[in-house]
Amino acid sequence: MHTKTNGFVPGLEGIVAAQTRLSRVEGKIGQLTIAGFPVGKLASQATFEEVVHLFWHDRLPNTDELNTLQNNLAQLRPLSPATITLLQAAVAANVDPMDALLMAASTISLGLMPDQDAKLALVARLPTIVAAYWRLSQNLPLITPDPNLSHAANYLYMLTGTPPSPAQTRGLETYLNTVVDHGLNASTFTARVIIATDSDMISAIVGAIGALKGPKHGGAPGPALDMVFDIGTLDQAEPYIRAKLERGERLMGFGHRVYKVRDPRAEILAQATETLFQADGDMALYDLVKGVEKTAVSLLAEYKPGRNLQTNVEFYTALLLHGLGLDTALFTPTFAIGRVVGWIAHCLEQQSINRIIRPLAQYIGQQDRNWVPLTQR
Ligand code: ACO
């Protein structure tokens, strides 16, 4: 923790700025509770739509409620012509997929009828935006969303044009559920600050996407996967990683500010990845990843004793999303597709408090300056 200077805490580290029933992060013991459930129990069993209901109503849905939610989301998936025109312009300008998501998310209000729910539209349309941008950027025809597919299955279908297998859908749902919320992280805080001004839900989520886009937050699971591909075969793992650590480089996918034991999300995603790869995938790659992880953790303990550097969520995110056929450019936008449900739930909590977030700034500038006219400067 940084030193306090007259009450100023850089980064607000250690400051409690909200109360929430959505998630609890216990870094020392490596536990993550999601809306009352240990993350492992919820993420691998719930459908994404069940998690949406749980987050917004604080209980699991019954069959009727679930069907209604699924139908409402499915109906709101198609994008307005204005959003598609903007995505075409974004492709022409070759913008990063997160920038395209940021721009297009702010157009969601254009396609909404007054009686349609912005929360549902945000959840329903972020995947359509990401998939449309991806296909336009690859010169592929757009895929119309299929209302008969679940939220997760439809996202994969819109990306690839082929309905996914049950194992692929389950793999993606487990990922989306795992990353749905994680305490008062930067993007969630951003969303809360915006909604607390009585601004609207779309503005809050656009702000959150802007925060997630930063490399310190949305992270880059891409480099973690690149390292595995660079290593290539297990016998190269030790010399490769040792050389990296000798050069003072960091191993992507290891270490965490809060977790000092293995990130609980890494465990769930490792299991989900194993299930996916056993059903559909490249077990040789999975075995290589397991071997690289083991070597990395033991060499980190050797080079950085006492720092407790363990596998974090990014390491298996990369492998899972790669196993689902996603390009690395889609990793952070896919994170947003999961996290948007948590952002919205935090906004609902913040609205119920109905208090603007307005901390203080400590003035450290000059006082009583003399005004010098322009001609004399
Ligand atoms: N590889 C090698 N050394 C590391 C790593 C790593 N991945 N992580 C930390 N260290 C070392 C640091 O060099 C430092 O060594 P020193 O004490 O000899 O100077 C020591 O461990 C402590 O590092 P800090 O930077 O103080 O740890 P902090 O808690 O601030 O950093 C962070 C956490 C940024 C995640 C860091 O572990 C890191 O850079 N990891 C790699 C990037 C990564 O995987 N990011 C995704 C995190 S998950 C998420 O954000 C969703």
JSON list of N, CA and C in Angstrom, two decimals, residues 36-74:
[
{"chain": "A", "resi": 36, "resn": "GLY", "atom": "N", "xyz": [-22.99, -14.81, -3.66]},
{"chain": "A", "resi": 36, "resn": "GLY", "atom": "CA", "xyz": [-23.25, -15.82, -2.63]},
{"chain": "A", "resi": 36, "resn": "GLY", "atom": "C", "xyz": [-22.71, -17.20, -2.96]},
{"chain": "A", "resi": 37, "resn": "PHE", "atom": "N", "xyz": [-22.36, -17.44, -4.20]},
{"chain": "A", "resi": 37, "resn": "PHE", "atom": "CA", "xyz": [-21.86, -18.77, -4.59]},
{"chain": "A", "resi": 37, "resn": "PHE", "atom": "C", "xyz": [-20.33, -18.75, -4.69]},
{"chain": "A", "resi": 38, "resn": "PRO", "atom": "N", "xyz": [-19.65, -19.83, -4.22]},
{"chain": "A", "resi": 38, "resn": "PRO", "atom": "CA", "xyz": [-18.24, -19.94, -4.58]},
{"chain": "A", "resi": 38, "resn": "PRO", "atom": "C", "xyz": [-18.17, -19.96, -6.11]},
{"chain": "A", "resi": 39, "resn": "VAL", "atom": "N", "xyz": [-17.22, -19.21, -6.68]},
{"chain": "A", "resi": 39, "resn": "VAL", "atom": "CA", "xyz": [-17.21, -19.06, -8.14]},
{"chain": "A", "resi": 39, "resn": "VAL", "atom": "C", "xyz": [-17.21, -20.41, -8.87]},
{"chain": "A", "resi": 40, "resn": "GLY", "atom": "N", "xyz": [-16.53, -21.39, -8.28]},
{"chain": "A", "resi": 40, "resn": "GLY", "atom": "CA", "xyz": [-16.45, -22.71, -8.94]},
{"chain": "A", "resi": 40, "resn": "GLY", "atom": "C", "xyz": [-17.80, -23.39, -9.06]},
{"chain": "A", "resi": 41, "resn": "LYS", "atom": "N", "xyz": [-18.63, -23.19, -8.05]},
{"chain": "A", "resi": 41, "resn": "LYS", "atom": "CA", "xyz": [-19.95, -23.84, -8.04]},
{"chain": "A", "resi": 41, "resn": "LYS", "atom": "C", "xyz": [-20.86, -23.20, -9.09]},
{"chain": "A", "resi": 42, "resn": "LEU", "atom": "N", "xyz": [-20.78, -21.88, -9.20]},
{"chain": "A", "resi": 42, "resn": "LEU", "atom": "CA", "xyz": [-21.69, -21.17, -10.10]},
{"chain": "A", "resi": 42, "resn": "LEU", "atom": "C", "xyz": [-21.23, -21.23, -11.55]},
{"chain": "A", "resi": 43, "resn": "ALA", "atom": "N", "xyz": [-19.94, -20.91, -11.77]},
{"chain": "A", "resi": 43, "resn": "ALA", "atom": "CA", "xyz": [-19.48, -20.65, -13.14]},
{"chain": "A", "resi": 43, "resn": "ALA", "atom": "C", "xyz": [-19.65, -21.85, -14.06]},
{"chain": "A", "resi": 44, "resn": "SER", "atom": "N", "xyz": [-19.38, -23.04, -13.52]},
{"chain": "A", "resi": 44, "resn": "SER", "atom": "CA", "xyz": [-19.38, -24.20, -14.41]},
{"chain": "A", "resi": 44, "resn": "SER", "atom": "C", "xyz": [-20.76, -24.84, -14.57]},
{"chain": "A", "resi": 45, "resn": "GLN", "atom": "N", "xyz": [-21.76, -24.35, -13.80]},
{"chain": "A", "resi": 45, "resn": "GLN", "atom": "CA", "xyz": [-23.09, -24.97, -13.91]},
{"chain": "A", "resi": 45, "resn": "GLN", "atom": "C", "xyz": [-24.14, -24.05, -14.51]},
{"chain": "A", "resi": 46, "resn": "ALA", "atom": "N", "xyz": [-24.04, -22.74, -14.19]},
{"chain": "A", "resi": 46, "resn": "ALA", "atom": "CA", "xyz": [-25.10, -21.82, -14.62]},
{"chain": "A", "resi": 46, "resn": "ALA", "atom": "C", "xyz": [-24.99, -21.50, -16.10]},
{"chain": "A", "resi": 47, "resn": "THR", "atom": "N", "xyz": [-26.15, -21.24, -16.71]},
{"chain": "A", "resi": 47, "resn": "THR", "atom": "CA", "xyz": [-26.10, -20.62, -18.03]},
{"chain": "A", "resi": 47, "resn": "THR", "atom": "C", "xyz": [-25.83, -19.14, -17.81]},
{"chain": "A", "resi": 48, "resn": "PHE", "atom": "N", "xyz": [-25.40, -18.46, -18.85]},
{"chain": "A", "resi": 48, "resn": "PHE", "atom": "CA", "xyz": [-25.11, -17.03, -18.68]},
{"chain": "A", "resi": 48, "resn": "PHE", "atom": "C", "xyz": [-26.39, -16.28, -18.34]},
{"chain": "A", "resi": 49, "resn": "GLU", "atom": "N", "xyz": [-27.50, -16.66, -18.95]},
{"chain": "A", "resi": 49, "resn": "GLU", "atom": "CA", "xyz": [-28.77, -15.99, -18.68]},
{"chain": "A", "resi": 49, "resn": "GLU", "atom": "C", "xyz": [-29.17, -16.16, -17.20]},
{"chain": "A", "resi": 50, "resn": "GLU", "atom": "N", "xyz": [-28.88, -17.33, -16.62]},
{"chain": "A", "resi": 50, "resn": "GLU", "atom": "CA", "xyz": [-29.19, -17.51, -15.19]},
{"chain": "A", "resi": 50, "resn": "GLU", "atom": "C", "xyz": [-28.39, -16.53, -14.33]},
{"chain": "A", "resi": 51, "resn": "VAL", "atom": "N", "xyz": [-27.13, -16.30, -14.74]},
{"chain": "A", "resi": 51, "resn": "VAL", "atom": "CA", "xyz": [-26.29, -15.37, -13.99]},
{"chain": "A", "resi": 51, "resn": "VAL", "atom": "C", "xyz": [-26.82, -13.94, -14.13]},
{"chain": "A", "resi": 52, "resn": "VAL", "atom": "N", "xyz": [-27.31, -13.60, -15.32]},
{"chain": "A", "resi": 52, "resn": "VAL", "atom": "CA", "xyz": [-27.89, -12.27, -15.51]},
{"chain": "A", "resi": 52, "resn": "VAL", "atom": "C", "xyz": [-29.03, -12.07, -14.50]},
{"chain": "A", "resi": 53, "resn": "HIS", "atom": "N", "xyz": [-29.92, -13.05, -14.43]},
{"chain": "A", "resi": 53, "resn": "HIS", "atom": "CA", "xyz": [-31.06, -12.94, -13.50]},
{"chain": "A", "resi": 53, "resn": "HIS", "atom": "C", "xyz": [-30.58, -12.87, -12.06]},
{"chain": "A", "resi": 54, "resn": "LEU", "atom": "N", "xyz": [-29.64, -13.74, -11.72]},
{"chain": "A", "resi": 54, "resn": "LEU", "atom": "CA", "xyz": [-29.10, -13.75, -10.35]},
{"chain": "A", "resi": 54, "resn": "LEU", "atom": "C", "xyz": [-28.53, -12.38, -9.99]},
{"chain": "A", "resi": 55, "resn": "PHE", "atom": "N", "xyz": [-27.80, -11.78, -10.91]},
{"chain": "A", "resi": 55, "resn": "PHE", "atom": "CA", "xyz": [-27.15, -10.50, -10.62]},
{"chain": "A", "resi": 55, "resn": "PHE", "atom": "C", "xyz": [-28.15, -9.35, -10.49]},
{"chain": "A", "resi": 56, "resn": "TRP", "atom": "N", "xyz": [-29.16, -9.38, -11.30]},
{"chain": "A", "resi": 56, "resn": "TRP", "atom": "CA", "xyz": [-30.07, -8.24, -11.32]},
{"chain": "A", "resi": 56, "resn": "TRP", "atom": "C", "xyz": [-31.24, -8.39, -10.34]},
{"chain": "A", "resi": 57, "resn": "HIS", "atom": "N", "xyz": [-31.50, -9.65, -9.89]},
{"chain": "A", "resi": 57, "resn": "HIS", "atom": "CA", "xyz": [-32.64, -9.86, -8.97]},
{"chain": "A", "resi": 57, "resn": "HIS", "atom": "C", "xyz": [-32.23, -10.55, -7.67]},
{"chain": "A", "resi": 58, "resn": "ASP", "atom": "N", "xyz": [-30.96, -10.84, -7.52]},
{"chain": "A", "resi": 58, "resn": "ASP", "atom": "CA", "xyz": [-30.42, -11.47, -6.32]},
{"chain": "A", "resi": 58, "resn": "ASP", "atom": "C", "xyz": [-31.01, -12.86, -6.03]},
{"chain": "A", "resi": 59, "resn": "ARG", "atom": "N", "xyz": [-31.48, -13.54, -7.04]},
{"chain": "A", "resi": 59, "resn": "ARG", "atom": "CA", "xyz": [-31.88, -14.95, -6.89]},
{"chain": "A", "resi": 59, "resn": "ARG", "atom": "C", "xyz": [-31.89, -15.61, -8.26]},
{"chain": "A", "resi": 60, "resn": "LEU", "atom": "N", "xyz": [-31.79, -16.94, -8.24]},
{"chain": "A", "resi": 60, "resn": "LEU", "atom": "CA", "xyz": [-31.83, -17.67, -9.52]},
{"chain": "A", "resi": 60, "resn": "LEU", "atom": "C", "xyz": [-33.25, -17.63, -10.08]},
{"chain": "A", "resi": 61, "resn": "PRO", "atom": "N", "xyz": [-33.38, -17.63, -11.41]},
{"chain": "A", "resi": 61, "resn": "PRO", "atom": "CA", "xyz": [-34.72, -17.55, -12.00]},
{"chain": "A", "resi": 61, "resn": "PRO", "atom": "C", "xyz": [-35.43, -18.90, -11.97]},
{"chain": "A", "resi": 62, "resn": "ASN", "atom": "N", "xyz": [-36.78, -18.88, -11.97]},
{"chain": "A", "resi": 62, "resn": "ASN", "atom": "CA", "xyz": [-37.51, -20.13, -12.22]},
{"chain": "A", "resi": 62, "resn": "ASN", "atom": "C", "xyz": [-37.64, -20.30, -13.73]},
{"chain": "A", "resi": 63, "resn": "THR", "atom": "N", "xyz": [-38.27, -21.39, -14.17]},
{"chain": "A", "resi": 63, "resn": "THR", "atom": "CA", "xyz": [-38.28, -21.69, -15.61]},
{"chain": "A", "resi": 63, "resn": "THR", "atom": "C", "xyz": [-38.94, -20.57, -16.41]},
{"chain": "A", "resi": 64, "resn": "ASP", "atom": "N", "xyz": [-40.08, -20.05, -15.93]},
{"chain": "A", "resi": 64, "resn": "ASP", "atom": "CA", "xyz": [-40.76, -18.99, -16.69]},
{"chain": "A", "resi": 64, "resn": "ASP", "atom": "C", "xyz": [-39.91, -17.74, -16.79]},
{"chain": "A", "resi": 65, "resn": "GLU", "atom": "N", "xyz": [-39.32, -17.38, -15.66]},
{"chain": "A", "resi": 65, "resn": "GLU", "atom": "CA", "xyz": [-38.49, -16.17, -15.65]},
{"chain": "A", "resi": 65, "resn": "GLU", "atom": "C", "xyz": [-37.29, -16.32, -16.60]},
{"chain": "A", "resi": 66, "resn": "LEU", "atom": "N", "xyz": [-36.73, -17.52, -16.60]},
{"chain": "A", "resi": 66, "resn": "LEU", "atom": "CA", "xyz": [-35.56, -17.76, -17.46]},
{"chain": "A", "resi": 66, "resn": "LEU", "atom": "C", "xyz": [-35.96, -17.69, -18.94]},
{"chain": "A", "resi": 67, "resn": "ASN", "atom": "N", "xyz": [-37.10, -18.31, -19.26]},
{"chain": "A", "resi": 67, "resn": "ASN", "atom": "CA", "xyz": [-37.57, -18.28, -20.66]},
{"chain": "A", "resi": 67, "resn": "ASN", "atom": "C", "xyz": [-37.83, -16.84, -21.11]},
{"chain": "A", "resi": 68, "resn": "THR", "atom": "N", "xyz": [-38.47, -16.08, -20.24]},
{"chain": "A", "resi": 68, "resn": "THR", "atom": "CA", "xyz": [-38.77, -14.68, -20.59]},
{"chain": "A", "resi": 68, "resn": "THR", "atom": "C", "xyz": [-37.48, -13.90, -20.83]},
{"chain": "A", "resi": 69, "resn": "LEU", "atom": "N", "xyz": [-36.53, -14.08, -19.92]},
{"chain": "A", "resi": 69, "resn": "LEU", "atom": "CA", "xyz": [-35.25, -13.35, -20.06]},
{"chain": "A", "resi": 69, "resn": "LEU", "atom": "C", "xyz": [-34.54, -13.75, -21.36]},
{"chain": "A", "resi": 70, "resn": "GLN", "atom": "N", "xyz": [-34.51, -15.06, -21.63]},
{"chain": "A", "resi": 70, "resn": "GLN", "atom": "CA", "xyz": [-33.84, -15.54, -22.86]},
{"chain": "A", "resi": 70, "resn": "GLN", "atom": "C", "xyz": [-34.49, -14.93, -24.09]},
{"chain": "A", "resi": 71, "resn": "ASN", "atom": "N", "xyz": [-35.84, -14.93, -24.11]},
{"chain": "A", "resi": 71, "resn": "ASN", "atom": "CA", "xyz": [-36.55, -14.37, -25.28]},
{"chain": "A", "resi": 71, "resn": "ASN", "atom": "C", "xyz": [-36.30, -12.88, -25.42]},
{"chain": "A", "resi": 72, "resn": "ASN", "atom": "N", "xyz": [-36.37, -12.17, -24.30]},
{"chain": "A", "resi": 72, "resn": "ASN", "atom": "CA", "xyz": [-36.15, -10.71, -24.36]},
{"chain": "A", "resi": 72, "resn": "ASN", "atom": "C", "xyz": [-34.75, -10.38, -24.88]},
{"chain": "A", "resi": 73, "resn": "LEU", "atom": "N", "xyz": [-33.77, -11.12, -24.37]},
{"chain": "A", "resi": 73, "resn": "LEU", "atom": "CA", "xyz": [-32.40, -10.87, -24.84]},
{"chain": "A", "resi": 73, "resn": "LEU", "atom": "C", "xyz": [-32.27, -11.20, -26.32]},
{"chain": "A", "resi": 74, "resn": "ALA", "atom": "N", "xyz": [-32.84, -12.35, -26.71]},
{"chain": "A", "resi": 74, "resn": "ALA", "atom": "CA", "xyz": [-32.70, -12.79, -28.11]},
{"chain": "A", "resi": 74, "resn": "ALA", "atom": "C", "xyz": [-33.32, -11.77, -29.07]}
]
